[in-house]
Coordinates of C-alpha atoms and ligand atoms in Angstrom, one line a residue:
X44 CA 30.5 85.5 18.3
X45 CA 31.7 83.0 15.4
X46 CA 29.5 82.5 12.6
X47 CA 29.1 78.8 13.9
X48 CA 27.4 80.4 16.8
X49 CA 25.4 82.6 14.9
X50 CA 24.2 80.7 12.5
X51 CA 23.2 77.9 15.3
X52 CA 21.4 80.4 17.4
X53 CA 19.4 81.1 13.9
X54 CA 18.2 77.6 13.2
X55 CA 17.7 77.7 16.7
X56 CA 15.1 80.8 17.1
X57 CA 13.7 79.2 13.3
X58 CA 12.5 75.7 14.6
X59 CA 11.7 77.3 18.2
X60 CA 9.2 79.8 15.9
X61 CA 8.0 77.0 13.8
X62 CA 7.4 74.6 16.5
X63 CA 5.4 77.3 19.0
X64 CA 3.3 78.1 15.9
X65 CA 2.5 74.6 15.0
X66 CA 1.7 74.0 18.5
X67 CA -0.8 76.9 18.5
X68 CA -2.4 76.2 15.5
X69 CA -2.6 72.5 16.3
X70 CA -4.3 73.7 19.9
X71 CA -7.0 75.9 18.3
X72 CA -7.8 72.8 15.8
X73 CA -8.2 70.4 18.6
X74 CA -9.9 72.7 21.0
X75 CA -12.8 72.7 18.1
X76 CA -13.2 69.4 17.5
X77 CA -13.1 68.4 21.1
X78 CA -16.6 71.0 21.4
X79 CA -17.8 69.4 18.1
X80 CA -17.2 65.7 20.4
X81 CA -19.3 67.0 22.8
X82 CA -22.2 68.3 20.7
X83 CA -22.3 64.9 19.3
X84 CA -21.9 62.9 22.2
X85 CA -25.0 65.3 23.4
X86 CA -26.7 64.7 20.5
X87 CA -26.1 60.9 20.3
X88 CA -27.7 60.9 24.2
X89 CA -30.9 62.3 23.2
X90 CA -31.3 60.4 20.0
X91 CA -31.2 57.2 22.4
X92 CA -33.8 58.5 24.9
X93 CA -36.1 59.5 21.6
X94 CA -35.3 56.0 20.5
X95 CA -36.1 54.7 23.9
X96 CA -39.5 56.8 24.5
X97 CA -40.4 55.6 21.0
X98 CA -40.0 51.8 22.0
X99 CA -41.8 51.9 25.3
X100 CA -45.0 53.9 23.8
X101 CA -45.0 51.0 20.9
X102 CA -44.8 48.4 23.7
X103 CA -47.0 50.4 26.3
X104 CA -44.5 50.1 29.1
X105 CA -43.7 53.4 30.5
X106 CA -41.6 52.0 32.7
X107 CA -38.9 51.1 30.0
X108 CA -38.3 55.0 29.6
X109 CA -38.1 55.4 33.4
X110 CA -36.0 52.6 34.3
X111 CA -33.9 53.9 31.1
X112 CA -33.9 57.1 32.2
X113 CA -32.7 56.0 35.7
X114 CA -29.8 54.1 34.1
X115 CA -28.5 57.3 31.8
X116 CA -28.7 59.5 35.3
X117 CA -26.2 57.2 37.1
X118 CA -24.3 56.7 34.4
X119 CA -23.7 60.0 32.2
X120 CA -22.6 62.8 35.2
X121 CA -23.4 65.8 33.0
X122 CA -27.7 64.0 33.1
X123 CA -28.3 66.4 36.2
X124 CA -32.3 66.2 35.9
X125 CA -34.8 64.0 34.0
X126 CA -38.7 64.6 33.8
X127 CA -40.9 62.7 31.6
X128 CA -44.6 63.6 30.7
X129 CA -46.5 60.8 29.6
X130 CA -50.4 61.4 29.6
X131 CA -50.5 65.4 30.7
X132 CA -48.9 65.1 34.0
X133 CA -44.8 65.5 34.8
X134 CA -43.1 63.1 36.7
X135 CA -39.9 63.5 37.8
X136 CA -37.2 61.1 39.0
X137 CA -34.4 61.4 41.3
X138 CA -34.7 62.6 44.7
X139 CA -33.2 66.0 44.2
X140 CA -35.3 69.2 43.7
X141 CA -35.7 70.6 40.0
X142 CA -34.2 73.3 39.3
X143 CA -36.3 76.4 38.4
X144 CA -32.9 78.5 37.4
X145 CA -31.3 77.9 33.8
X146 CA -28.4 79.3 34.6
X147 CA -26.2 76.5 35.7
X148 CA -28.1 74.1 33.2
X149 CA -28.7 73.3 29.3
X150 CA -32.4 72.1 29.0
X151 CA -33.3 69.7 26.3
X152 CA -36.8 68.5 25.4
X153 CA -37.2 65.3 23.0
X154 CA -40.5 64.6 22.3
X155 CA -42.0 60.8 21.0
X156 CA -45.3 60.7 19.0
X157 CA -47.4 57.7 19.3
X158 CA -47.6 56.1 15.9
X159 CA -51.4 55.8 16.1
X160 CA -52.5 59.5 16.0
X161 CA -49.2 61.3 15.2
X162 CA -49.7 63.6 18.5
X163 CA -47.2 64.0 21.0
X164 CA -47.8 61.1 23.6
X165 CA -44.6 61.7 25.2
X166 CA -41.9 64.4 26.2
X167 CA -38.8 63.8 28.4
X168 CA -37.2 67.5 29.5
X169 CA -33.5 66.4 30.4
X170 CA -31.2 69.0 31.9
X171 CA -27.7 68.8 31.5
X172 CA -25.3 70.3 34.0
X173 CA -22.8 73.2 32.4
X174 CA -19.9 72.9 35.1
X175 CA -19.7 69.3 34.1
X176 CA -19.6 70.5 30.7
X177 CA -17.0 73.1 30.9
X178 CA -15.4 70.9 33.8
X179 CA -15.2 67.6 31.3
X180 CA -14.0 69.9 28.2
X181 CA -11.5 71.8 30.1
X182 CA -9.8 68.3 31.3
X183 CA -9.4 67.3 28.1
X184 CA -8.2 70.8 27.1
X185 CA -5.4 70.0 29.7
X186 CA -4.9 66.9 28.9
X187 CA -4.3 67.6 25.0
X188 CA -2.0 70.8 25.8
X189 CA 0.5 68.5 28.2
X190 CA 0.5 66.1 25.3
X191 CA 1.0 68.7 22.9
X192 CA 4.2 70.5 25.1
X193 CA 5.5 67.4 25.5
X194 CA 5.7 66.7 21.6
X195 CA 6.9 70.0 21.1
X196 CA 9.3 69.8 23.9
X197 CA 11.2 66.6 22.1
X198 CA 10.8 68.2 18.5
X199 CA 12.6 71.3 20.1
X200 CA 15.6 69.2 21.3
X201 CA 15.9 67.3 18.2
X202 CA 15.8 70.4 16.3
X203 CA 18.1 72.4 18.6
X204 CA 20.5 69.2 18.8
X205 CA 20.1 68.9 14.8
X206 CA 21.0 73.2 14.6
X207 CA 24.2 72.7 16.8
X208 CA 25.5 69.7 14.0
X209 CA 24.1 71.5 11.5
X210 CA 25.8 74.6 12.3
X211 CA 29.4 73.0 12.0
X212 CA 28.9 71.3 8.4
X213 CA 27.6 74.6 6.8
X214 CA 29.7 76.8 7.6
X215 CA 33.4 74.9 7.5
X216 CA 33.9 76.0 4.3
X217 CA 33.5 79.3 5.4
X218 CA 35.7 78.9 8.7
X219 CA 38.5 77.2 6.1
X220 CA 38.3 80.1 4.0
X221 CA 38.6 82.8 6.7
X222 CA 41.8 80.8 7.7
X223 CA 42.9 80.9 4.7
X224 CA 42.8 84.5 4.3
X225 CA 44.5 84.8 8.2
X226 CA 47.7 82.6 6.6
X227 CA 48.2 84.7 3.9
X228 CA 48.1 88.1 6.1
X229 CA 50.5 86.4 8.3
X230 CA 52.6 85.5 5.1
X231 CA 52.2 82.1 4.1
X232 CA 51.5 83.2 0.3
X233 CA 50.4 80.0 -1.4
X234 CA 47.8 79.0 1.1
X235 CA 44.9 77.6 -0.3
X236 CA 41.6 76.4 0.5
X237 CA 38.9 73.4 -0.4
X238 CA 36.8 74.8 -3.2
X239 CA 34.8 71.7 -4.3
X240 CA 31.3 72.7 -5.4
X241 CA 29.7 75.9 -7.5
X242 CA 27.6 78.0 -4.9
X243 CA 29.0 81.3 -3.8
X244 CA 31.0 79.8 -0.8
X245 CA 32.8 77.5 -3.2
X246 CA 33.0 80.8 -5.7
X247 CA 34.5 82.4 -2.8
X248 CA 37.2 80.0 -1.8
X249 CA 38.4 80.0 -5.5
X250 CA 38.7 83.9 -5.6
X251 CA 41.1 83.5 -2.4
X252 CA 43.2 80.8 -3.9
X253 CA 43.6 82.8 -7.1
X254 CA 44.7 86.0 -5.1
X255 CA 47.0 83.5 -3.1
X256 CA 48.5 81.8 -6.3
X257 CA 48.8 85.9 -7.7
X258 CA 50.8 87.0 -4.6
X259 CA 53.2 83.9 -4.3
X260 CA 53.5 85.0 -7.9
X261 CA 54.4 88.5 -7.5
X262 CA 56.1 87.7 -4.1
X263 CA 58.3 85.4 -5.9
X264 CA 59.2 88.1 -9.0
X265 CA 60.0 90.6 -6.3
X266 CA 62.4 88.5 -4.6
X267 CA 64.1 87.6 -7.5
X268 CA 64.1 91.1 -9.2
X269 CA 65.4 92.7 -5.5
X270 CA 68.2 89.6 -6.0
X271 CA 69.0 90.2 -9.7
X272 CA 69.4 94.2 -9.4
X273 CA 71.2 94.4 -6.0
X274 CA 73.3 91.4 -7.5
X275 CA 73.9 93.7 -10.8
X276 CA 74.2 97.0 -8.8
X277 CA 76.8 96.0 -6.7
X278 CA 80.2 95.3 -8.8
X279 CA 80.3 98.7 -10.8
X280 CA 79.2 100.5 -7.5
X281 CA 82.5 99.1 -5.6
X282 CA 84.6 99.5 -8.9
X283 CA 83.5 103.3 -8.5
X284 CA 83.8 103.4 -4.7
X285 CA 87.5 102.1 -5.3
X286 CA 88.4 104.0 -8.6
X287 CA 87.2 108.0 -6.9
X288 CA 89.3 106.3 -3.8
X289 CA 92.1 105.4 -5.9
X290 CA 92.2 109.0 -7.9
X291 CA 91.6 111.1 -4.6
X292 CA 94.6 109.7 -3.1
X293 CA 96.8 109.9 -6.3
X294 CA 98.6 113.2 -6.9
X295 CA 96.4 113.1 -9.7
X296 CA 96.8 117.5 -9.7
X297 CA 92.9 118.0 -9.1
X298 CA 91.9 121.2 -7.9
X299 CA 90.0 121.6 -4.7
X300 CA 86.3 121.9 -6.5
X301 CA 87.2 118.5 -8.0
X302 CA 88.8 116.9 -5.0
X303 CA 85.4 118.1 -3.0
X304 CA 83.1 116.9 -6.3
X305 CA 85.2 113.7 -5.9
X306 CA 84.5 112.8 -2.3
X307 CA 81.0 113.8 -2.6
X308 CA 80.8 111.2 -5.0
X309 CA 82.6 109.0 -3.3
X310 CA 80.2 109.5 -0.2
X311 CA 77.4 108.9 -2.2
X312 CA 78.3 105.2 -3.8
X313 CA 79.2 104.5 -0.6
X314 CA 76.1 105.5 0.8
X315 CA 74.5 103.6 -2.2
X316 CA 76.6 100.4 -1.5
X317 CA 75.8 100.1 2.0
X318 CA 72.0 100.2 0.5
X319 CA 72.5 97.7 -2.0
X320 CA 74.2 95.4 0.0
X321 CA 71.6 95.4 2.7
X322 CA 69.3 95.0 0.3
X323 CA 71.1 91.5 -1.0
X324 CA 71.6 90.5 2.8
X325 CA 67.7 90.9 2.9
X326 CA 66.8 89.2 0.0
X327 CA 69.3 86.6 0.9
X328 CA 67.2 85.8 4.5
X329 CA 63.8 85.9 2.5
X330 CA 65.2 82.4 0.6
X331 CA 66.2 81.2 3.7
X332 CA 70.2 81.4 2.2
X333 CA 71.8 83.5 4.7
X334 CA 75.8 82.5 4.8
X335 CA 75.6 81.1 7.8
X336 CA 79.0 80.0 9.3
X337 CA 79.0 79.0 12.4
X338 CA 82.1 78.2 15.2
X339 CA 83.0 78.4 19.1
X340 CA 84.7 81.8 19.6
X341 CA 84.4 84.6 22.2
X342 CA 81.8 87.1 22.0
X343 CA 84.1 89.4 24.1
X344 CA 87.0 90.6 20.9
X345 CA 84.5 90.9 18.2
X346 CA 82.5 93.5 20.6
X347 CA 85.9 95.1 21.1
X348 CA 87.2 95.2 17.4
X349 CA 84.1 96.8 16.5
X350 CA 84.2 99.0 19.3
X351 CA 87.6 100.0 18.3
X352 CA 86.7 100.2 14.5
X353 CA 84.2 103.2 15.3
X354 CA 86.2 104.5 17.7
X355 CA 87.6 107.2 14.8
X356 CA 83.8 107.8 14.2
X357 CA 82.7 108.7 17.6
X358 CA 85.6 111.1 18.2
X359 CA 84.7 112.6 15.4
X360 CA 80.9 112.9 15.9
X361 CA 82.6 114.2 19.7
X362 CA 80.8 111.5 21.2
X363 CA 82.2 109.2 24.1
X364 CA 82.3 105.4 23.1
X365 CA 83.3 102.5 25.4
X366 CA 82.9 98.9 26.4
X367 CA 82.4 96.9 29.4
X368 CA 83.0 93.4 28.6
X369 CA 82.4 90.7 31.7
X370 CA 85.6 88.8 32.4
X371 CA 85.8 84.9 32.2
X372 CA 82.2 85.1 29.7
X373 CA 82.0 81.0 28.0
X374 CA 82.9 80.4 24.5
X375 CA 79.4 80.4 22.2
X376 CA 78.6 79.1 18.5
X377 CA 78.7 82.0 16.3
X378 CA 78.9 83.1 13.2
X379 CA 82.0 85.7 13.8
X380 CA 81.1 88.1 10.5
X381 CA 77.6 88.0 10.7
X382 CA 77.9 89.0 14.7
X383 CA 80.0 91.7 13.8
X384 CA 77.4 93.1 11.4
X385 CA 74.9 92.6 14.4
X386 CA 76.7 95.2 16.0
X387 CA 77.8 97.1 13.5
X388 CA 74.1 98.1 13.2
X389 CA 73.7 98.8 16.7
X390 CA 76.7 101.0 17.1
X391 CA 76.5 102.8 13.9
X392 CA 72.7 103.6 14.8
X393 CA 73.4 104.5 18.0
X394 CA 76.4 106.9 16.3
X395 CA 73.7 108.2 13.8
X396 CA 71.0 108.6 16.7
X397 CA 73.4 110.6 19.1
X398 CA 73.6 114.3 19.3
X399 CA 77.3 115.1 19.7
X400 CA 78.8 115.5 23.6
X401 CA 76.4 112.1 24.3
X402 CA 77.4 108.6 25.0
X403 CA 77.5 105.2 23.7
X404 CA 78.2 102.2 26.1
X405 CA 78.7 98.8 24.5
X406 CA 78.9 95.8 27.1
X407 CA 78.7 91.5 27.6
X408 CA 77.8 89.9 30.0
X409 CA 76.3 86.5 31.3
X410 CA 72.8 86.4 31.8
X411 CA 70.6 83.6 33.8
X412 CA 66.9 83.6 32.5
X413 CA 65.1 81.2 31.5
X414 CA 68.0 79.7 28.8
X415 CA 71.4 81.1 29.9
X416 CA 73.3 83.2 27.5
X417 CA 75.4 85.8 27.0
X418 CA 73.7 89.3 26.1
X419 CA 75.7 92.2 24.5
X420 CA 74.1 95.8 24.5
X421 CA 74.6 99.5 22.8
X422 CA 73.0 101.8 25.1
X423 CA 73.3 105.3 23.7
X424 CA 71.8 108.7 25.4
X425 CA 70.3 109.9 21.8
X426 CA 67.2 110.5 20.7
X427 CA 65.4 107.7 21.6
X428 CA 62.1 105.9 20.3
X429 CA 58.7 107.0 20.5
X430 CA 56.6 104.2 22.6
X431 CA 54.2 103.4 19.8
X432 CA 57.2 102.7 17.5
X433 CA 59.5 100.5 19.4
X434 CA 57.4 97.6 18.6
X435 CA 57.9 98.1 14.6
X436 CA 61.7 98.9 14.5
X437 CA 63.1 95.5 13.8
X438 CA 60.3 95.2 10.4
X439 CA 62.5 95.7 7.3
X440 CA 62.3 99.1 5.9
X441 CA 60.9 100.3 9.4
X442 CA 62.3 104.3 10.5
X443 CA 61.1 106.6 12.7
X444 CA 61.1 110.4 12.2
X445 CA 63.8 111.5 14.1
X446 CA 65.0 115.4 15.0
X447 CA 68.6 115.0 13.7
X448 CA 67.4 114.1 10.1
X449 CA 69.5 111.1 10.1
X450 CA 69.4 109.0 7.0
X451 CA 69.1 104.6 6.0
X452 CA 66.9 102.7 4.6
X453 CA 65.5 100.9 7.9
X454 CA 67.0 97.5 7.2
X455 CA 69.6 97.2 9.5
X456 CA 67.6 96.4 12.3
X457 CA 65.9 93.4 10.3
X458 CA 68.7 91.8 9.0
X459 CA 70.6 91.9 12.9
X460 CA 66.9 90.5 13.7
X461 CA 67.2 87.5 11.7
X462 CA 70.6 87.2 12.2
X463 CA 70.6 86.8 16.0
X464 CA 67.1 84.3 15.1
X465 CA 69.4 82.2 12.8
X466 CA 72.1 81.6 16.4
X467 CA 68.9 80.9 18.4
X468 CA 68.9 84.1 20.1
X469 CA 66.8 87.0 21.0
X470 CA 67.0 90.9 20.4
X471 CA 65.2 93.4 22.2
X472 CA 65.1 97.1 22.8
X473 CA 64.4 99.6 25.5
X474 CA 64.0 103.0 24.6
X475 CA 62.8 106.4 26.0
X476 CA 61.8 109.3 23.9
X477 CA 64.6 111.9 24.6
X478 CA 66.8 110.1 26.8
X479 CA 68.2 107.4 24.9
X480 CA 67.8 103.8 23.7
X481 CA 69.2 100.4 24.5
X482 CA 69.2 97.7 21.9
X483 CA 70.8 94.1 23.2
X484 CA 71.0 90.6 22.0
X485 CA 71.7 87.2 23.7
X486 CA 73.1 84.2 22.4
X487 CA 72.1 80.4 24.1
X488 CA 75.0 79.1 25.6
X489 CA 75.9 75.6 23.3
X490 CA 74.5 72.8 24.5
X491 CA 76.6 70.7 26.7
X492 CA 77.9 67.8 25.1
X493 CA 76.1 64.4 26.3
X494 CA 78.8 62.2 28.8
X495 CA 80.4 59.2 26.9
X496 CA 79.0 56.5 28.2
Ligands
LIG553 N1 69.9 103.9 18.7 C1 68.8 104.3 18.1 N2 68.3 105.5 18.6 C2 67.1 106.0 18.0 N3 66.5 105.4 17.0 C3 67.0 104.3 16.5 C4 68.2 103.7 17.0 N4 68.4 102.6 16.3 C5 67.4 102.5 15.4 N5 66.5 103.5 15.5 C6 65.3 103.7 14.7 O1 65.0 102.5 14.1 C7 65.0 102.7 12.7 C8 65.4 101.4 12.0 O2 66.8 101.2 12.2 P1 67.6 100.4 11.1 O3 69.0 100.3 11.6 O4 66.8 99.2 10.7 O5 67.5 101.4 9.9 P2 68.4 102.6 9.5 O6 69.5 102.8 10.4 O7 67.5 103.8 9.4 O8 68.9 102.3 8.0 P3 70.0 101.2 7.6 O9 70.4 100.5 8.9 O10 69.3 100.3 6.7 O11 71.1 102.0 7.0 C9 65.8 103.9 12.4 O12 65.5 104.5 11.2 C10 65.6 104.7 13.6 O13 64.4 105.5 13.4
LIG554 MG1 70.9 101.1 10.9

């Protein structure tokens, strides 16, 4: 789940929290003062019929309070009963029975004094019906909590609306930073990121563009160190290659100790040379200055001279090399040398992979996927490639352990890599632990020249 997510889904559960606890809250406060309405309302109803008994006792007329008292039964629902006492004697009104239970009602008693003698001259007894009560107060309840979901319901989607866009702003920094990061793991040193601002997002994005700016740096040094030295190492190395050639073949009246010191040494620069001038081929690719040559020539008699070139090798390593090339295969744009090193590397691997008695079969031919080419492959019956390696073997400095103790520097494979990427081409492998390996490239046929018009 992406932090954008995450972070929404927050802000989210937050205003969902906040808004169900203000609507609680508001719900309890609301419930109160609708009772304390009510009570008043009540309380205002019995303060009129005091006010009422008070008036007709000042004017005489009795039948003020009744004909009042009729009016406040027809007219308030929750006025079940009414009996007034005036002079000793209870009169009731409305036809219905009263009630002898108090269960379903609230009784209420206001009594007037005559203004003469202060004593009680009349009392109204008013009963007021509970379900009404509970029935009025729990219509409003309903009402209010409908209102109340329905406010709640339209802050929520503003809220959830205002999370989602919220969600994006805060954390793009973050998302810029992360890519940031991803560039420079896939090796695009020198990537940076927006760092406007001083919180610790903004704190962060500057640590990653100074560790981006420090590897470019350092990436930079290394390629130009691994240029200079190679550059540097390789002269004196062929002068000694040559010089130890020169003297071994002289009748220069060495003895056989220094013959065999000799050709150790001489086995050893060359070993060294081969190093250091893979080492300047890759360093060369890394700067993108790779000497690139290309023409239209035949794939077919570079496969062969090189073929024939280790030919010596793989007689003497008893092992039996050949090649298959298709007849009639099209002419391609190639760089002749650098294919030749492509190959070089395949067969010399596959010579250094082999155990001796195996074989080695180098062929061409046309192939008709997706873009027509032509593919050449060195399938040897060697060692082979454990599964779980096969996918790192054409990384520079890539080797596998192998049983025959065979030794390199794992950059042969690279540099035929990038290579066969600079031709437009493809290399792949096929290998099986024990049984032998099969390494192939194909080049794109050239694109056919447009028609004159
Ligand atoms: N034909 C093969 N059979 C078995 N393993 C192979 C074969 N070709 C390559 N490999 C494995 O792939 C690794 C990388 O090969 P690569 O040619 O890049 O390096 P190298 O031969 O070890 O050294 P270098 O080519 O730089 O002298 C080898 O070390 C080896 O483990
Ligand atoms: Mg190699």
């Amino acid at each position: 789940v992406s932090i954008r997510t995450k972070l929404a889904l927050v802000l989210c559960a937050g205003i969902m929290a906040a808004t169900a606890a203000c609507a609680f809250v508001f719900i309890g406060l609301q419930r109160g003062s609708l009772r304390r309405a009510e009570r008043e309302r009540t309380t205002l109803l019995l303060d009129s019929v005091r006010q009422m008994a008070d008036e007709s006792l000042l004017a005489k007329d009795p039948l003020m309070l009744l004909d009042y008292l009729e009016f406040l039964r027809t007219s308030r629902p929750e006025l079940t009963h009414c009996r007034v006492r005036v002079g000793g004697a209870w009169q009731e009104l409305g036809g219905k029975p009263y009630p002898g239970s108090e269960r379903d009602v609230e009784r209420r008693t206001v009594t007037a004094v005559s203004h003469g003698d202060g004593r009680a001259a009349a009392e109204v007894e008013v009963l007021l019906s509970k379900a009404v009560l509970v029935e009025r107060e729990r219509t409003a309840m309903e009402a209010m909590v409908r209102d109340t979901t329905r406010a709640c319901a339209i802050i929520l989607l503003i809220g959830l609306l205002a999370a989602a866009l919220l969600s994006i702003p805060m954390t793009r920094r973050i998302v810029e930073i992360e890519e940031t990061i991803s560039a420079i793991a896939e090796g695009r040193l020198g990537a940076v990121s927006e760092t406007a601002g001083s919180d610790e997002i903004s704190r962060l994005g500057r640590g990653v563009n100074a560790m981006s700016k420090k590897l470019k740096e350092v990436e930079q040094l290394k390629k130009t160190f691994v240029a200079s030295v190679t550059h540097e190492l390789r002269s004196p190395l062929g002068a000694i290659e040559a010089q130890v050639k020169d003297i071994l073949s002289e009748e220069s009246g060495l003895g056989a100790r220094g013959k065999d010191a000799l050709s150790r040494i001489r086995k050893n620069a060359s070993r060294l040379e081969h190093f250091v001038s893979n080492l300047l081929e890759v360093s060369k690719i890394e700067r993108g200055q790779l000497d690139y040559r290309p023409r239209t020539a035949e794939l077919g008699p570079i496969v062969e001279d090189t073929v024939l070139f280790f030919e010596p090798r793989a007689k003497e390593g008893e092992l039996k090399l050949s090649a298959a090339i298709e007849p009639g295969l099209p002419r391609l744009t190639l760089d002749p040398d650098l294919i030749t090193q492509v190959l070089t590397n395949f067969i010399s691997n596959a010579l250094k992979f082999t155990r001796g008695g195996g074989s080695i079969k180098v062929s061409a031919h046309r192939v008709q996927a997706a873009a027509p080419g032509v593919e050449c492959v060195v399938e040897d019956s060697g060692v082979g490639i454990p599964k779980e390696a096969l996918a790192r073997v054409f990384a520079p400095f890539e080797r596998v352990r192998n049983p025959l103790r065979a030794t390199g520097a794992g950059l042969g494979l690279s540099i035929s890599k990038a290579i066969i990427e600079q031709h437009g081409g493809t290399v792949a492998v096929r290998s099986e632990l024990g049984r032998g390996s099969r390494f192939s490239f194909t080049l794109p046929l050239p694109q056919a020249d447009p028609k004159p018009v």
